[in-house]
Amino acid sequence: MTIEATEAGSPPGVWSHPTLRVLLAAETTSMLGTQLSAVAMPWLALQLTGSAGDMGLIMAAQLAAVAVFGFFGAAWTGRIGPRRIMLIGDAVRGPLVALLPVLYYLHCLNTATFVVIMFAMGAFYAPYVASQQASLPNVVGEDERLLGQANAALQSATRLSVLLGPTLGGLLISLFSAPVVLLMDAVSFAASALLLSRFLPDAPLRAPVSRRSPVAALRLLLKDRLLSNWSAGLALGEMAWQALFALLPVIAVTREGGSSVVAGGLLTAFGGGALTGTLLAGRLMRRVPARTLALVGRVGLGVAFVALPLDPGLPGLICLLLLTGLLNGVSSSPVATVRVLRIPRDRRPEALTVAAALALVGGTVGWLLSGTVAQKAGIIPAFWGLAALQALAAVLFVVGAMGNREPAIPPSSFPSSSTRSVKDSR
């Protein structure tokens, strides 16, 4: 069952769809817990090791697993199907998160153990995100406006969690402790798995089975000019974002007296801007092509990041995080919409999994290098690197969009009936 496009392209039809509501509820629940951990995990790592470099290594382990298992598990994702992938991801990651505070209280948690657990958690991330994206066209159809609004709705749930979670996490850490907050995250995964298992129907999310290798999925991405350039741009952008997020708790510890509330507040500033931008994108995509919004947002990010190394101070940093969050929110769902419609329907699960893995390779490098660069050279040189990365990402987005607006994939690769509107939407 898919949502049919009404004459007015009414967004309430998207928000009222029962399957989409379940996805939104599960995403909000699990992401709220994840954002609590976004403060608690690096905070616990800093408490445990006292080293920004070790903290970066621990957090990078999760993203490294995303890259490894995202690539080699791409075909597996296509065969199992989106619904089962999401259920397995929530059911496994919850106990893994709970294991961290248990080991901490038993005095058995060290850097090596922390790295192993984070790596195991990251193994499920790329298939989970790709399954969400691959599910949406099966729910709302192939129309660019409706799919764009559905992507905006799903990302709004994520951004709302980013807005509320970090500040709440910082407060909870100050009231209780980082291990207690991690236990709350474990509960959120269990709640999400329960929602998906009981209320998410299987049939609407079942994707066509694909037995192609991850190498074939990678070739598909590289064959298309837009997909290849935008995938590279997303990887560089993810490197910059993850490095920035890694530096925020370091700033709180070294410049703001070790306040977990400040660390959470900085992430909340980004989340507030991102939520506003995502809601704005949902409205703008009724009138503005998704490709145009994607380019405006990504070029804007390349310009805005130049202000980071100017050392604006805490108030200026908060304002900058609000602005960059806004630009990220305006462009993220249009980027996802253009990319999903660019990929043949039967290739989406594994192609999107590989694409997510490639992006998170950049994130892994960002986490690994940011702490080390900040510890050895200082925060300002690290900020200069982030500005350069976002500028180069903006260039790749522009170059990718400059060519033929038709996909490089042969039209015969697309299902003839359900995706006939894809060509027209380019």
CSV table of C-alpha atoms in Angstrom, one decimal:
chain,number,residue,atom,x,y,z
A,1,MET,CA,0.0,0.0,0.0
A,2,THR,CA,1.4,3.4,-1.0
A,3,ILE,CA,0.2,6.9,-0.6
A,4,GLU,CA,-1.2,8.3,-3.8
A,5,ALA,CA,-0.2,11.8,-4.8
A,6,THR,CA,-3.1,14.2,-4.4
A,7,GLU,CA,-3.6,17.1,-6.6
A,8,ALA,CA,-2.3,19.5,-4.0
A,9,GLY,CA,0.5,17.2,-2.9
A,10,SER,CA,-0.9,17.3,0.6
A,11,PRO,CA,1.6,16.5,3.4
A,12,PRO,CA,-1.0,15.3,5.8
A,13,GLY,CA,-1.4,12.3,3.6
A,14,VAL,CA,2.2,11.4,4.3
A,15,TRP,CA,2.1,12.0,8.0
A,16,SER,CA,-1.1,10.1,8.5
A,17,HIS,CA,0.1,6.8,6.9
A,18,PRO,CA,0.1,4.1,9.5
A,19,THR,CA,3.3,2.4,8.4
A,20,LEU,CA,5.2,5.7,8.3
A,21,ARG,CA,3.9,6.5,11.8
A,22,VAL,CA,5.4,3.3,13.1
A,23,LEU,CA,8.7,4.1,11.5
A,24,LEU,CA,8.6,7.6,13.0
A,25,ALA,CA,7.8,6.3,16.5
A,26,ALA,CA,10.5,3.7,16.4
A,27,GLU,CA,13.1,6.1,15.0
A,28,THR,CA,12.2,8.8,17.6
A,29,THR,CA,12.5,6.3,20.4
A,30,SER,CA,15.8,4.7,19.4
A,31,MET,CA,17.3,8.0,18.3
A,32,LEU,CA,16.5,9.7,21.6
A,33,GLY,CA,18.4,7.0,23.4
A,34,THR,CA,21.2,7.3,20.9
A,35,GLN,CA,21.5,11.0,21.4
A,36,LEU,CA,21.7,10.4,25.2
A,37,SER,CA,24.6,8.2,24.4
A,38,ALA,CA,26.1,10.8,22.0
A,39,VAL,CA,27.1,12.6,25.2
A,40,ALA,CA,27.5,9.7,27.6
A,41,MET,CA,29.8,7.5,25.5
A,42,PRO,CA,32.6,10.0,24.8
A,43,TRP,CA,32.1,11.3,28.4
A,44,LEU,CA,32.6,7.9,29.8
A,45,ALA,CA,35.6,7.3,27.4
A,46,LEU,CA,37.2,10.5,28.6
A,47,GLN,CA,36.6,9.6,32.3
A,48,LEU,CA,38.0,6.1,31.7
A,49,THR,CA,41.1,7.0,29.7
A,50,GLY,CA,41.7,10.8,30.3
A,51,SER,CA,42.9,11.0,26.7
A,52,ALA,CA,41.2,12.8,23.8
A,53,GLY,CA,43.1,10.5,21.4
A,54,ASP,CA,41.8,7.3,23.1
A,55,MET,CA,38.3,8.8,23.1
A,56,GLY,CA,38.6,9.4,19.4
A,57,LEU,CA,39.8,5.8,18.9
A,58,ILE,CA,36.9,4.4,20.9
A,59,MET,CA,34.3,6.3,19.0
A,60,ALA,CA,35.9,5.7,15.6
A,61,ALA,CA,35.6,1.9,16.2
A,62,GLN,CA,31.8,2.1,15.8
A,63,LEU,CA,32.1,4.0,12.5
A,64,ALA,CA,34.8,1.6,11.3
A,65,ALA,CA,32.4,-1.3,11.7
A,66,VAL,CA,29.8,0.7,9.7
A,67,ALA,CA,32.3,0.9,6.9
A,68,VAL,CA,33.3,-2.8,7.0
A,69,PHE,CA,30.0,-4.4,7.5
A,70,GLY,CA,28.1,-1.9,5.4
A,71,PHE,CA,30.2,-3.0,2.4
A,72,PHE,CA,30.4,-6.7,2.9
A,73,GLY,CA,26.9,-7.0,4.3
A,74,ALA,CA,25.2,-5.2,1.5
A,75,ALA,CA,24.0,-8.2,-0.4
A,76,TRP,CA,22.9,-9.8,2.9
A,77,THR,CA,20.8,-6.6,3.5
A,78,GLY,CA,19.0,-7.0,0.2
A,79,ARG,CA,18.2,-10.7,0.8
A,80,ILE,CA,16.9,-10.4,4.4
A,81,GLY,CA,14.7,-7.4,3.8
A,82,PRO,CA,14.4,-4.0,5.5
A,83,ARG,CA,11.9,-4.9,8.3
A,84,ARG,CA,14.0,-7.8,9.6
A,85,ILE,CA,17.2,-5.8,9.3
A,86,MET,CA,15.7,-3.1,11.5
A,87,LEU,CA,14.4,-5.6,14.0
A,88,ILE,CA,17.8,-7.4,14.3
A,89,GLY,CA,19.6,-4.1,14.6
A,90,ASP,CA,17.5,-2.9,17.5
A,91,ALA,CA,17.5,-6.3,19.2
A,92,VAL,CA,21.3,-6.6,19.2
A,93,ARG,CA,22.4,-3.1,19.8
A,94,GLY,CA,20.4,-2.7,23.0
A,95,PRO,CA,22.2,-5.5,24.9
A,96,LEU,CA,25.6,-4.3,23.6
A,97,VAL,CA,25.0,-0.8,24.9
A,98,ALA,CA,23.9,-2.2,28.3
A,99,LEU,CA,27.1,-4.2,28.4
A,100,LEU,CA,29.2,-1.0,28.7
A,101,PRO,CA,27.8,0.1,32.1
A,102,VAL,CA,27.7,-3.4,33.4
A,103,LEU,CA,31.5,-3.9,32.7
A,104,TYR,CA,32.2,-0.4,34.1
A,105,TYR,CA,30.5,-1.2,37.4
A,106,LEU,CA,32.4,-4.5,37.5
A,107,HIS,CA,35.7,-2.6,36.9
A,108,CYS,CA,36.2,-4.7,33.8
A,109,LEU,CA,35.9,-1.9,31.2
A,110,ASN,CA,39.1,-0.8,29.5
A,111,THR,CA,40.0,0.9,26.2
A,112,ALA,CA,40.3,-2.4,24.3
A,113,THR,CA,37.0,-3.7,25.6
A,114,PHE,CA,35.3,-0.4,24.8
A,115,VAL,CA,36.6,-0.5,21.3
A,116,VAL,CA,35.4,-4.1,20.7
A,117,ILE,CA,31.9,-3.3,21.9
A,118,MET,CA,31.6,-0.1,19.9
A,119,PHE,CA,32.8,-2.0,16.8
A,120,ALA,CA,30.1,-4.7,17.4
A,121,MET,CA,27.5,-2.0,17.7
A,122,GLY,CA,28.5,-0.3,14.5
A,123,ALA,CA,28.1,-3.5,12.4
A,124,PHE,CA,24.3,-2.9,12.3
A,125,TYR,CA,24.2,0.8,11.6
A,126,ALA,CA,24.6,1.0,7.8
A,127,PRO,CA,22.1,-1.8,7.1
A,128,TYR,CA,19.6,-0.2,9.5
A,129,VAL,CA,19.8,3.3,7.9
A,130,ALA,CA,19.7,1.8,4.4
A,131,SER,CA,16.7,-0.3,5.2
A,132,GLN,CA,14.8,2.8,6.4
A,133,GLN,CA,15.6,4.7,3.2
A,134,ALA,CA,14.8,1.7,1.0
A,135,SER,CA,11.4,1.3,2.8
A,136,LEU,CA,10.1,4.7,2.1
A,137,PRO,CA,9.4,4.4,-1.6
A,138,ASN,CA,7.5,1.2,-0.9
A,139,VAL,CA,5.4,3.1,1.5
A,140,VAL,CA,4.8,6.5,-0.2
A,141,GLY,CA,5.6,5.7,-3.9
A,142,GLU,CA,8.1,7.1,-6.3
A,143,ASP,CA,6.8,10.7,-6.6
A,144,GLU,CA,9.6,13.1,-5.7
A,145,ARG,CA,7.5,15.5,-3.7
A,146,LEU,CA,5.8,12.8,-1.6
A,147,LEU,CA,9.1,10.9,-1.1
A,148,GLY,CA,10.8,14.1,-0.2
A,149,GLN,CA,8.1,14.9,2.4
A,150,ALA,CA,8.4,11.3,3.8
A,151,ASN,CA,12.2,11.7,4.1
A,152,ALA,CA,11.7,15.1,5.8
A,153,ALA,CA,9.2,13.5,8.2
A,154,LEU,CA,11.6,10.7,9.1
A,155,GLN,CA,14.5,13.1,9.5
A,156,SER,CA,12.4,15.4,11.6
A,157,ALA,CA,12.0,12.6,14.1
A,158,THR,CA,15.8,12.2,14.1
A,159,ARG,CA,16.4,15.9,14.4
A,160,LEU,CA,13.9,16.2,17.3
A,161,SER,CA,15.9,13.6,19.1
A,162,VAL,CA,19.1,15.4,18.3
A,163,LEU,CA,17.5,18.6,19.8
A,164,LEU,CA,16.2,17.0,23.0
A,165,GLY,CA,18.7,14.2,23.6
A,166,PRO,CA,22.1,15.9,24.2
A,167,THR,CA,20.9,18.5,26.7
A,168,LEU,CA,18.8,15.8,28.5
A,169,GLY,CA,21.9,13.6,28.4
A,170,GLY,CA,24.1,16.2,29.9
A,171,LEU,CA,21.6,16.9,32.7
A,172,LEU,CA,21.2,13.2,33.4
A,173,ILE,CA,24.9,12.7,33.5
A,174,SER,CA,25.3,15.5,36.0
A,175,LEU,CA,22.4,14.1,38.1
A,176,PHE,CA,23.3,10.4,37.9
A,177,SER,CA,26.3,9.2,35.8
A,178,ALA,CA,27.3,8.3,32.2
A,179,PRO,CA,26.8,4.5,32.8
A,180,VAL,CA,23.2,5.1,34.0
A,181,VAL,CA,22.5,7.2,30.8
A,182,LEU,CA,23.8,4.3,28.7
A,183,LEU,CA,21.3,2.0,30.4
A,184,MET,CA,18.6,4.3,29.3
A,185,ASP,CA,19.8,4.1,25.7
A,186,ALA,CA,19.7,0.3,25.9
A,187,VAL,CA,16.0,0.5,27.0
A,188,SER,CA,15.2,2.8,24.0
A,189,PHE,CA,16.5,0.1,21.6
A,190,ALA,CA,14.3,-2.5,23.2
A,191,ALA,CA,11.3,-0.2,23.0
A,192,SER,CA,12.0,0.5,19.3
A,193,ALA,CA,12.3,-3.3,18.6
A,194,LEU,CA,9.0,-3.9,20.3
A,195,LEU,CA,7.3,-1.2,18.2
A,196,LEU,CA,8.6,-2.6,14.9
A,197,SER,CA,7.8,-6.2,15.8
A,198,ARG,CA,4.2,-5.6,16.9
A,199,PHE,CA,3.0,-2.8,14.7
A,200,LEU,CA,5.1,-2.7,11.5
A,201,PRO,CA,3.6,-4.8,8.7
A,202,ASP,CA,5.9,-6.9,6.7
A,203,ALA,CA,4.4,-6.7,3.3
A,204,PRO,CA,4.7,-3.0,2.5
A,205,LEU,CA,8.4,-3.0,3.4
A,206,ARG,CA,9.4,-6.1,1.5
A,207,ALA,CA,11.9,-5.1,-1.2
A,208,PRO,CA,12.7,-7.1,-4.3
A,209,VAL,CA,15.4,-9.7,-3.6
A,210,SER,CA,18.8,-9.0,-5.0
A,211,ARG,CA,21.8,-11.3,-5.1
A,212,ARG,CA,24.3,-8.9,-6.6
A,213,SER,CA,27.7,-8.5,-4.8
A,214,PRO,CA,28.7,-5.4,-2.9
A,215,VAL,CA,31.2,-4.7,-5.7
A,216,ALA,CA,28.3,-4.5,-8.2
A,217,ALA,CA,26.6,-2.0,-5.9
A,218,LEU,CA,29.8,0.0,-5.7
A,219,ARG,CA,30.1,0.0,-9.5
A,220,LEU,CA,26.5,1.2,-9.7
A,221,LEU,CA,27.3,4.2,-7.5
A,222,LEU,CA,30.5,5.0,-9.5
A,223,LYS,CA,28.9,4.7,-12.9
A,224,ASP,CA,26.5,7.6,-12.3
A,225,ARG,CA,28.1,11.0,-12.2
A,226,LEU,CA,25.7,12.4,-9.6
A,227,LEU,CA,25.9,9.4,-7.3
A,228,SER,CA,29.6,9.1,-7.4
A,229,ASN,CA,30.3,12.8,-6.7
A,230,TRP,CA,27.6,13.1,-4.1
A,231,SER,CA,28.8,9.9,-2.4
A,232,ALA,CA,32.3,11.4,-2.2
A,233,GLY,CA,30.9,14.7,-1.0
A,234,LEU,CA,28.8,12.9,1.7
A,235,ALA,CA,31.9,11.0,2.9
A,236,LEU,CA,33.9,14.3,3.2
A,237,GLY,CA,31.0,16.0,4.9
A,238,GLU,CA,30.6,13.1,7.3
A,239,MET,CA,34.3,13.3,8.1
A,240,ALA,CA,33.9,17.0,9.0
A,241,TRP,CA,30.7,16.5,11.1
A,242,GLN,CA,32.0,13.5,13.1
A,243,ALA,CA,35.2,15.4,13.8
A,244,LEU,CA,33.3,18.4,15.0
A,245,PHE,CA,31.1,16.3,17.2
A,246,ALA,CA,34.2,14.6,18.7
A,247,LEU,CA,35.7,18.0,19.5
A,248,LEU,CA,32.6,19.4,21.3
A,249,PRO,CA,33.1,17.3,24.5
A,250,VAL,CA,36.9,18.2,24.3
A,251,ILE,CA,35.9,21.9,24.2
A,252,ALA,CA,33.6,21.4,27.2
A,253,VAL,CA,36.3,19.7,29.2
A,254,THR,CA,39.3,21.9,28.3
A,255,ARG,CA,37.6,25.3,28.0
A,256,GLU,CA,34.3,25.2,30.0
A,257,GLY,CA,35.4,23.6,33.3
A,258,GLY,CA,34.4,20.0,32.4
A,259,SER,CA,30.7,20.7,32.2
A,260,SER,CA,28.6,17.9,30.7
A,261,VAL,CA,25.7,20.4,30.4
A,262,VAL,CA,27.8,22.5,28.0
A,263,ALA,CA,28.7,19.5,25.9
A,264,GLY,CA,25.1,18.5,25.6
A,265,GLY,CA,24.0,22.1,25.0
A,266,LEU,CA,26.4,22.4,22.0
A,267,LEU,CA,24.9,19.3,20.4
A,268,THR,CA,21.4,20.7,21.2
A,269,ALA,CA,22.2,23.9,19.3
A,270,PHE,CA,23.0,21.8,16.2
A,271,GLY,CA,19.9,19.7,16.8
A,272,GLY,CA,17.7,22.8,17.1
A,273,GLY,CA,19.0,24.2,13.8
A,274,ALA,CA,18.7,20.7,12.1
A,275,LEU,CA,15.1,20.2,13.2
A,276,THR,CA,14.1,23.7,12.0
A,277,GLY,CA,15.9,23.1,8.6
A,278,THR,CA,14.3,19.7,8.2
A,279,LEU,CA,10.8,21.0,8.9
A,280,LEU,CA,11.5,23.8,6.4
A,281,ALA,CA,12.7,21.4,3.8
A,282,GLY,CA,9.4,19.5,4.0
A,283,ARG,CA,7.5,22.6,3.1
A,284,LEU,CA,10.0,23.9,0.5
A,285,MET,CA,10.0,20.6,-1.4
A,286,ARG,CA,6.4,21.3,-2.4
A,287,ARG,CA,7.7,24.1,-4.7
A,288,VAL,CA,11.4,23.8,-5.0
A,289,PRO,CA,13.1,20.8,-6.7
A,290,ALA,CA,15.0,18.6,-4.3
A,291,ARG,CA,18.2,18.9,-6.3
A,292,THR,CA,18.1,22.7,-5.9
A,293,LEU,CA,17.6,22.5,-2.1
A,294,ALA,CA,20.4,20.0,-1.8
A,295,LEU,CA,22.9,22.2,-3.6
A,296,VAL,CA,21.9,25.4,-1.7
A,297,GLY,CA,22.3,23.6,1.7
A,298,ARG,CA,25.6,21.9,0.9
A,299,VAL,CA,27.2,25.0,-0.6
A,300,GLY,CA,26.0,27.0,2.4
A,301,LEU,CA,27.7,24.5,4.7
A,302,GLY,CA,31.0,24.9,2.8
A,303,VAL,CA,30.8,28.7,3.4
A,304,ALA,CA,29.6,28.5,7.1
A,305,PHE,CA,32.4,26.2,8.2
A,306,VAL,CA,34.9,28.8,7.4
A,307,ALA,CA,33.8,30.7,10.6
A,308,LEU,CA,34.9,27.8,12.8
A,309,PRO,CA,38.7,28.5,12.9
A,310,LEU,CA,38.0,32.2,13.6
A,311,ASP,CA,37.5,31.1,17.2
A,312,PRO,CA,34.1,32.7,17.8
A,313,GLY,CA,33.9,31.7,21.5
A,314,LEU,CA,31.1,29.8,23.2
A,315,PRO,CA,28.2,32.1,22.2
A,316,GLY,CA,29.5,32.3,18.6
A,317,LEU,CA,30.0,28.6,18.4
A,318,ILE,CA,26.4,28.0,19.6
A,319,CYS,CA,25.2,30.4,16.8
A,320,LEU,CA,27.3,28.7,14.2
A,321,LEU,CA,26.0,25.2,15.2
A,322,LEU,CA,22.5,26.5,14.9
A,323,LEU,CA,23.3,27.8,11.4
A,324,THR,CA,25.1,24.7,10.2
A,325,GLY,CA,22.4,22.5,11.7
A,326,LEU,CA,19.8,24.6,9.7
A,327,LEU,CA,21.7,24.1,6.5
A,328,ASN,CA,22.2,20.4,7.1
A,329,GLY,CA,18.5,20.0,7.8
A,330,VAL,CA,17.4,21.9,4.7
A,331,SER,CA,19.6,19.7,2.5
A,332,SER,CA,19.7,16.2,4.0
A,333,SER,CA,16.2,15.0,3.0
A,334,PRO,CA,16.5,16.5,-0.5
A,335,VAL,CA,19.9,14.7,-0.9
A,336,ALA,CA,18.4,11.4,0.3
A,337,THR,CA,15.4,11.9,-2.0
A,338,VAL,CA,17.4,12.6,-5.2
A,339,ARG,CA,19.8,9.7,-4.4
A,340,VAL,CA,17.1,7.1,-3.7
A,341,LEU,CA,15.2,7.9,-6.9
A,342,ARG,CA,18.4,7.8,-8.8
A,343,ILE,CA,19.0,4.1,-7.9
A,344,PRO,CA,17.0,1.3,-9.6
A,345,ARG,CA,14.3,0.0,-7.2
A,346,ASP,CA,15.7,-3.6,-7.0
A,347,ARG,CA,19.2,-2.3,-6.2
A,348,ARG,CA,18.3,0.1,-3.4
A,349,PRO,CA,18.9,-2.0,-0.3
A,350,GLU,CA,22.5,-3.0,-1.1
A,351,ALA,CA,23.4,0.2,-3.0
A,352,LEU,CA,22.2,2.4,-0.1
A,353,THR,CA,24.0,0.2,2.4
A,354,VAL,CA,27.3,0.5,0.5
A,355,ALA,CA,26.7,4.3,0.2
A,356,ALA,CA,26.1,4.6,3.9
A,357,ALA,CA,29.3,2.6,4.5
A,358,LEU,CA,31.3,4.9,2.2
A,359,ALA,CA,30.0,8.0,4.1
A,360,LEU,CA,30.8,6.5,7.4
A,361,VAL,CA,34.4,5.7,6.3
A,362,GLY,CA,34.8,9.5,6.3
A,363,GLY,CA,33.2,9.7,9.8
A,364,THR,CA,35.6,7.0,11.1
A,365,VAL,CA,38.6,9.1,9.8
A,366,GLY,CA,37.1,12.2,11.4
A,367,TRP,CA,36.8,10.6,14.8
A,368,LEU,CA,40.3,9.1,14.6
A,369,LEU,CA,42.0,12.3,13.5
A,370,SER,CA,40.1,15.0,15.4
A,371,GLY,CA,41.1,14.0,18.9
A,372,THR,CA,44.8,13.4,17.9
A,373,VAL,CA,45.0,16.7,16.0
A,374,ALA,CA,43.4,18.6,18.8
A,375,GLN,CA,45.7,17.0,21.4
A,376,LYS,CA,48.9,17.7,19.5
A,377,ALA,CA,48.2,20.9,17.5
A,378,GLY,CA,45.1,22.4,19.2
A,379,ILE,CA,41.5,22.9,18.4
A,380,ILE,CA,41.9,25.8,15.9
A,381,PRO,CA,44.1,23.8,13.4
A,382,ALA,CA,41.6,21.0,13.7
A,383,PHE,CA,38.8,23.5,12.8
A,384,TRP,CA,40.8,24.7,9.7
A,385,GLY,CA,40.8,21.1,8.5
A,386,LEU,CA,37.0,20.8,9.0
A,387,ALA,CA,36.5,24.0,6.9
A,388,ALA,CA,38.6,22.6,4.1
A,389,LEU,CA,36.6,19.3,4.1
A,390,GLN,CA,33.2,21.0,3.9
A,391,ALA,CA,34.4,23.3,1.1
A,392,LEU,CA,35.6,20.3,-1.0
A,393,ALA,CA,32.4,18.5,-0.3
A,394,ALA,CA,30.4,21.5,-1.6
A,395,VAL,CA,32.5,21.5,-4.8
A,396,LEU,CA,31.7,17.8,-5.3
A,397,PHE,CA,28.0,18.4,-4.9
A,398,VAL,CA,28.0,21.1,-7.5
A,399,VAL,CA,30.1,19.1,-10.0
A,400,GLY,CA,27.9,16.0,-9.5
A,401,ALA,CA,24.7,18.0,-10.3
A,402,MET,CA,26.2,19.8,-13.4
A,403,GLY,CA,25.9,16.8,-15.8
A,404,ASN,CA,23.0,15.2,-17.5
A,405,ARG,CA,20.0,15.1,-15.2
A,406,GLU,CA,19.1,11.6,-16.4
A,407,PRO,CA,20.6,8.7,-14.4
A,408,ALA,CA,23.5,6.9,-16.0
A,409,ILE,CA,21.9,3.5,-15.2
A,410,PRO,CA,20.1,2.1,-18.2
A,411,PRO,CA,16.3,2.7,-18.1
A,412,SER,CA,15.7,-1.0,-18.5
A,413,SER,CA,17.1,-1.5,-14.9
A,414,PHE,CA,14.0,0.3,-13.6
A,415,PRO,CA,10.7,-1.5,-13.0
A,416,SER,CA,8.4,-0.3,-15.8
A,417,SER,CA,5.3,0.5,-13.9
A,418,SER,CA,6.0,1.6,-10.4
A,419,THR,CA,8.9,3.9,-11.2
A,420,ARG,CA,7.8,5.5,-14.5
A,421,SER,CA,7.7,8.9,-12.8
A,422,VAL,CA,11.3,8.7,-11.8
A,423,LYS,CA,12.5,9.9,-15.2
A,424,ASP,CA,10.2,12.8,-15.2
A,425,SER,CA,11.2,13.9,-11.7
A,426,ARG,CA,14.8,14.4,-12.6
